[in-house]
Tab-separated table of C-alpha atoms in Angstrom:
chain	number	residue	atom	x	y	z
A	1	MET	CA	-43.414	17.302	-52.426
A	2	ASN	CA	-43.340	20.757	-54.139
A	3	GLN	CA	-42.117	18.866	-57.387
A	4	GLN	CA	-45.882	16.379	-57.053
A	5	ASN	CA	-47.572	19.136	-56.617
A	6	HIS	CA	-46.403	20.732	-60.070
A	7	PHE	CA	-47.167	16.550	-61.774
A	8	ALA	CA	-50.670	16.937	-60.403
A	9	LEU	CA	-51.285	20.336	-62.060
A	10	GLY	CA	-49.911	19.509	-64.645
A	11	LEU	CA	-51.790	15.697	-65.253
A	12	ILE	CA	-54.994	18.090	-64.015
A	13	THR	CA	-54.244	20.698	-66.818
A	14	LEU	CA	-53.530	17.789	-69.135
A	15	ILE	CA	-57.053	16.401	-68.611
A	16	ILE	CA	-58.933	19.451	-68.911
A	17	PHE	CA	-57.637	19.944	-72.085
A	18	LEU	CA	-58.174	16.473	-73.715
A	19	PHE	CA	-61.705	17.225	-72.191
A	20	LEU	CA	-62.255	19.672	-74.187
A	21	LEU	CA	-60.131	19.360	-77.558
A	22	GLY	CA	-61.215	15.649	-77.575
A	23	PRO	CA	-64.499	15.646	-79.306
A	24	LEU	CA	-62.801	19.011	-81.440
A	25	ALA	CA	-60.295	16.455	-82.603
A	26	ILE	CA	-62.408	12.841	-83.144
A	27	ILE	CA	-64.793	15.401	-85.112
A	28	PHE	CA	-61.888	16.810	-87.273
A	29	VAL	CA	-60.777	13.018	-88.431
A	30	ALA	CA	-64.364	12.037	-88.296
A	31	SER	CA	-65.243	14.227	-91.403
A	32	PHE	CA	-62.982	12.310	-93.999
A	33	GLU	CA	-65.382	9.123	-93.477
A	34	PRO	CA	-65.229	8.282	-96.787
A	35	THR	CA	-68.390	5.857	-96.147
A	36	SER	CA	-72.311	7.512	-95.659
A	37	VAL	CA	-72.450	6.505	-91.851
A	38	LEU	CA	-70.446	8.753	-89.450
A	39	GLN	CA	-68.421	6.775	-87.400
A	40	PHE	CA	-64.611	7.150	-85.042
A	41	PRO	CA	-62.124	6.101	-85.777
A	42	PRO	CA	-62.425	6.705	-89.867
A	43	THR	CA	-62.868	3.563	-92.085
A	44	GLY	CA	-60.367	5.742	-94.786
A	45	PHE	CA	-59.540	9.050	-96.011
A	46	SER	CA	-61.986	10.860	-98.308
A	47	LEU	CA	-62.593	14.233	-99.076
A	48	GLU	CA	-66.652	13.852	-99.994
A	49	TRP	CA	-68.466	15.196	-97.886
A	50	TYR	CA	-66.577	18.576	-97.454
A	51	ARG	CA	-67.484	18.077	-101.800
A	52	ASN	CA	-70.802	17.654	-100.282
A	53	ILE	CA	-71.143	21.161	-98.440
A	54	PHE	CA	-70.546	23.186	-101.515
A	55	THR	CA	-73.664	20.745	-103.740
A	56	VAL	CA	-76.452	20.917	-101.149
A	57	SER	CA	-78.192	23.879	-101.690
A	58	ALA	CA	-79.870	24.843	-97.991
A	59	PHE	CA	-75.966	24.647	-96.580
A	60	MET	CA	-75.517	27.015	-99.170
A	61	ASP	CA	-78.419	29.473	-98.936
A	62	THR	CA	-79.095	29.165	-94.908
A	63	PHE	CA	-75.017	30.470	-94.617
A	64	LYS	CA	-75.423	33.189	-97.519
A	65	LEU	CA	-78.635	34.029	-94.549
A	66	SER	CA	-76.141	33.865	-91.748
A	67	MET	CA	-73.606	36.234	-92.720
A	68	PHE	CA	-76.076	39.118	-94.455
A	69	ILE	CA	-77.755	38.688	-90.472
A	70	SER	CA	-74.678	38.852	-89.080
A	71	PHE	CA	-73.314	41.619	-90.926
A	72	LEU	CA	-76.456	43.760	-91.210
A	73	GLY	CA	-76.818	43.725	-87.227
A	74	ASN	CA	-73.583	44.415	-86.675
A	75	LEU	CA	-73.518	47.646	-88.917
A	76	CYS	CA	-76.741	47.924	-86.628
A	77	ALA	CA	-75.455	46.604	-83.246
A	78	LEU	CA	-71.911	49.326	-84.385
A	79	LEU	CA	-73.914	52.258	-84.683
A	80	LEU	CA	-75.762	51.976	-81.373
A	81	GLY	CA	-72.960	50.554	-79.121
A	82	ILE	CA	-70.166	53.223	-80.193
A	83	PRO	CA	-72.090	55.902	-78.224
A	84	ALA	CA	-73.982	54.049	-75.698
A	85	ALA	CA	-69.599	52.745	-75.160
A	86	TYR	CA	-68.913	56.464	-75.325
A	87	ALA	CA	-71.583	57.901	-73.115
A	88	LEU	CA	-71.438	55.168	-70.849
A	89	SER	CA	-66.734	55.785	-70.788
A	90	ARG	CA	-66.598	59.863	-70.610
A	91	PHE	CA	-69.536	60.778	-68.560
A	92	ASP	CA	-71.038	60.512	-65.136
A	93	PHE	CA	-74.740	60.719	-64.439
A	94	ARG	CA	-77.678	59.420	-62.535
A	95	GLY	CA	-78.774	55.960	-64.467
A	96	LYS	CA	-75.600	55.356	-65.200
A	97	GLY	CA	-75.187	51.539	-63.251
A	98	LEU	CA	-79.372	50.721	-64.026
A	99	LEU	CA	-78.111	51.629	-67.988
A	100	ASN	CA	-75.388	49.801	-68.375
A	101	ALA	CA	-77.268	46.855	-66.454
A	102	ILE	CA	-79.462	47.388	-69.354
A	103	PHE	CA	-76.878	46.888	-72.300
A	104	VAL	CA	-74.852	44.021	-69.763
A	105	SER	CA	-78.553	41.835	-69.792
A	106	PRO	CA	-78.914	40.172	-73.497
A	107	ILE	CA	-75.473	38.456	-72.134
A	108	LEU	CA	-76.874	37.245	-68.167
A	109	ILE	CA	-80.117	35.753	-69.476
A	110	PRO	CA	-80.620	32.712	-70.864
A	111	GLY	CA	-80.478	32.491	-74.534
A	112	THR	CA	-83.984	29.979	-74.690
A	113	VAL	CA	-85.440	32.566	-72.524
A	114	LEU	CA	-84.450	35.627	-74.343
A	115	GLY	CA	-85.613	33.529	-78.037
A	116	PHE	CA	-88.762	33.224	-76.766
A	117	THR	CA	-88.997	36.576	-75.266
A	118	PHE	CA	-88.346	37.783	-79.513
A	119	LEU	CA	-90.946	34.868	-80.124
A	120	ARG	CA	-94.336	36.263	-77.928
A	121	TYR	CA	-93.758	39.727	-78.785
A	122	LEU	CA	-91.697	40.242	-81.974
A	123	ILE	CA	-93.578	37.677	-84.037
A	124	VAL	CA	-96.512	36.581	-82.151
A	125	SER	CA	-97.889	39.954	-80.748
A	126	TYR	CA	-96.592	42.505	-83.315
A	127	SER	CA	-96.811	40.289	-86.435
A	128	LEU	CA	-93.095	41.176	-87.461
A	129	PRO	CA	-91.854	39.256	-90.688
A	130	LEU	CA	-89.342	36.501	-89.383
A	131	GLU	CA	-86.815	38.512	-91.229
A	132	ALA	CA	-87.544	41.486	-89.284
A	133	ALA	CA	-87.694	39.686	-86.214
A	134	LEU	CA	-84.051	37.420	-86.578
A	135	PHE	CA	-82.774	40.762	-87.361
A	136	ILE	CA	-83.813	42.757	-84.524
A	137	GLY	CA	-82.875	39.603	-82.224
A	138	HIS	CA	-79.423	39.037	-83.747
A	139	THR	CA	-78.869	43.038	-83.137
A	140	ILE	CA	-80.014	42.798	-79.544
A	141	LEU	CA	-77.099	39.768	-78.781
A	142	MET	CA	-74.233	41.490	-80.472
A	143	LEU	CA	-75.009	44.616	-78.853
A	144	PRO	CA	-73.273	43.848	-75.219
A	145	PHE	CA	-70.334	42.556	-77.206
A	146	ILE	CA	-69.823	45.743	-78.638
A	147	ILE	CA	-70.682	47.988	-75.931
A	148	ARG	CA	-67.929	46.012	-73.758
A	149	VAL	CA	-64.925	45.691	-75.662
A	150	ILE	CA	-65.067	49.655	-77.092
A	151	ALA	CA	-66.249	50.396	-73.852
A	152	SER	CA	-62.653	48.728	-72.410
A	153	SER	CA	-60.518	50.692	-75.087
A	154	MET	CA	-61.893	53.578	-74.084
A	155	ALA	CA	-60.615	53.044	-70.103
A	156	ASN	CA	-57.188	53.410	-71.376
A	157	PHE	CA	-58.248	56.204	-73.792
A	158	ASP	CA	-57.256	59.742	-71.992
A	159	PHE	CA	-59.906	62.589	-72.484
A	160	SER	CA	-57.680	65.163	-71.892
A	161	ILE	CA	-56.599	64.556	-75.490
A	162	GLU	CA	-60.129	65.250	-76.626
A	163	GLU	CA	-60.593	68.354	-74.194
A	164	ALA	CA	-57.406	69.604	-75.594
A	165	ALA	CA	-59.190	69.466	-79.634
A	166	MET	CA	-61.626	71.154	-78.212
A	167	ASN	CA	-59.644	73.699	-76.281
A	168	LEU	CA	-58.311	74.408	-79.859
A	169	GLY	CA	-61.445	74.958	-81.935
A	170	SER	CA	-63.403	71.532	-82.480
A	171	SER	CA	-66.256	70.364	-81.797
A	172	ARG	CA	-67.429	67.646	-79.731
A	173	ILE	CA	-68.408	65.820	-82.694
A	174	GLY	CA	-65.477	66.673	-84.268
A	175	ALA	CA	-63.063	65.344	-81.642
A	176	PHE	CA	-65.213	62.688	-81.757
A	177	PHE	CA	-64.862	61.490	-84.620
A	178	ARG	CA	-60.780	62.879	-85.482
A	179	VAL	CA	-59.156	62.297	-82.019
A	180	ILE	CA	-61.362	59.337	-79.693
A	181	ILE	CA	-61.821	56.918	-82.712
A	182	PRO	CA	-58.421	56.699	-84.515
A	183	ASN	CA	-57.439	55.426	-80.969
A	184	ILE	CA	-59.916	52.931	-80.159
A	185	LYS	CA	-60.611	51.364	-83.699
A	186	SER	CA	-58.824	48.675	-82.634
A	187	GLY	CA	-61.267	47.739	-79.791
A	188	ILE	CA	-64.224	48.510	-82.447
A	189	ILE	CA	-62.366	46.023	-85.050
A	190	ALA	CA	-62.379	43.368	-82.036
A	191	GLY	CA	-66.018	44.239	-80.770
A	192	VAL	CA	-67.272	43.662	-84.557
A	193	LEU	CA	-65.515	39.932	-84.620
A	194	ILE	CA	-66.293	39.130	-81.170
A	195	ALA	CA	-70.546	40.226	-82.240
A	196	PHE	CA	-69.905	38.632	-85.809
A	197	LEU	CA	-68.885	35.279	-84.481
A	198	GLU	CA	-71.691	35.582	-81.850
A	199	SER	CA	-74.358	35.853	-83.932
A	200	PHE	CA	-72.515	33.787	-86.353
A	201	ASN	CA	-72.578	30.233	-84.286
A	202	ASN	CA	-76.035	31.289	-82.160
A	203	VAL	CA	-78.568	28.598	-81.907
A	204	ASP	CA	-80.476	28.980	-79.041
A	205	ILE	CA	-81.834	32.569	-80.012
A	206	SER	CA	-81.993	31.671	-83.730
A	207	VAL	CA	-84.577	28.941	-83.178
A	208	PHE	CA	-86.953	31.231	-81.983
A	209	LEU	CA	-86.438	33.337	-85.058
A	210	THR	CA	-86.986	31.110	-87.977
A	211	GLY	CA	-89.038	29.014	-89.777
A	212	PRO	CA	-90.519	27.481	-92.850
A	213	GLY	CA	-88.273	28.569	-95.607
A	214	LEU	CA	-86.135	30.780	-93.570
A	215	SER	CA	-82.851	29.605	-91.408
A	216	THR	CA	-79.512	29.844	-89.907
A	217	LEU	CA	-76.542	27.563	-91.029
A	218	PRO	CA	-76.485	26.282	-87.458
A	219	ILE	CA	-79.982	25.457	-87.051
A	220	GLN	CA	-79.960	24.148	-90.398
A	221	MET	CA	-76.833	22.020	-89.391
A	222	LEU	CA	-79.521	20.442	-86.743
A	223	THR	CA	-82.117	19.788	-89.056
A	224	TYR	CA	-79.914	18.059	-91.765
A	225	VAL	CA	-79.033	15.690	-88.571
A	226	GLU	CA	-82.540	14.193	-87.530
A	227	HIS	CA	-82.908	13.127	-91.458
A	228	TYR	CA	-79.223	12.077	-91.817
A	229	PHE	CA	-76.277	10.522	-90.103
A	230	ASP	CA	-73.453	10.851	-92.955
A	231	PRO	CA	-70.200	13.270	-91.916
A	232	THR	CA	-71.478	16.251	-93.700
A	233	VAL	CA	-72.226	17.995	-90.396
A	234	ALA	CA	-68.816	17.517	-89.013
A	235	ALA	CA	-67.121	18.539	-92.224
A	236	ILE	CA	-69.168	21.955	-91.779
A	237	SER	CA	-68.201	21.907	-88.055
A	238	VAL	CA	-64.910	21.404	-88.994
A	239	LEU	CA	-64.676	24.321	-91.123
A	240	LEU	CA	-66.631	27.006	-88.202
A	241	MET	CA	-63.395	25.697	-85.745
A	242	ILE	CA	-61.336	26.816	-88.609
A	243	PHE	CA	-63.382	30.376	-89.014
A	244	THR	CA	-63.452	30.688	-85.474
A	245	ALA	CA	-60.286	30.013	-84.631
A	246	VAL	CA	-59.318	33.080	-88.040
A	247	PHE	CA	-61.265	35.454	-85.875
A	248	MET	CA	-59.771	34.852	-82.566
A	249	PHE	CA	-56.617	34.795	-83.822
A	250	LEU	CA	-57.383	38.272	-85.406
A	251	ILE	CA	-58.608	39.656	-81.707
A	252	GLU	CA	-55.957	38.466	-79.970
A	253	ARG	CA	-53.486	40.105	-83.099
A	254	LEU	CA	-55.988	43.698	-82.528
A	255	VAL	CA	-55.852	43.959	-78.557
A	256	GLY	CA	-55.340	40.714	-76.912
A	257	LEU	CA	-58.099	38.746	-74.883
A	258	SER	CA	-56.660	39.579	-71.588
A	259	HIS	CA	-57.393	43.516	-72.504
A	260	PHE	CA	-61.059	42.662	-72.036
A	261	THR	CA	-61.497	39.756	-69.764
A	262	LYS	CA	-60.117	41.679	-67.079
A	263	ARG	CA	-62.174	44.027	-67.352
């Protein structure tokens, strides 16, 4: 009976893996289709559509914009998130739970609702340019990931070391930069990488904050498949999968996914 349970559990696990990874494998194989129609199984092998990515100017332009918004928004979220994570981890104060809930709310609110809210107020009510609205939206999107991961790193930090540094003559700011930051730098890097991936691959918020002449790479991919059905988007998807896998490997090497998923 025990062996039957193990067999059934293994079979269910295999089915789940096939369900999750099967579409990715199909996209990977289909990206090498030599003809101009996306199909599976492919009729041959060709790298033409990978070369086509770099010849379509819209993909390169939107890739640069996505990278710029993700880097700039990440920097802003980092400048806001590190002090917020420090305050939430270091001090007990009135309204701490409410403040923490506000910081986490962009994760809990559906992306379409959040995107429509940004559209309604940032663009319609305050008439901000699309670039500014996109930057603010992505900064708010990344902030909870920065705060949560860095706060998880600070949860394992012994703040008596900071107090010892202050007793030896260091100011609180000096102790923060000389003692705390070096000890949580792996958590900071991991938070930056996770937030970057969330911003770079975002669709539900970006679709409300882009328009004619301004688009991110994921939105441009959606626009492309409305007019073309060649394997170019499949080729881009493969590159993005590799890109994401490299980032997740770096995160795992830095702090380990279990370090903050258990919190």
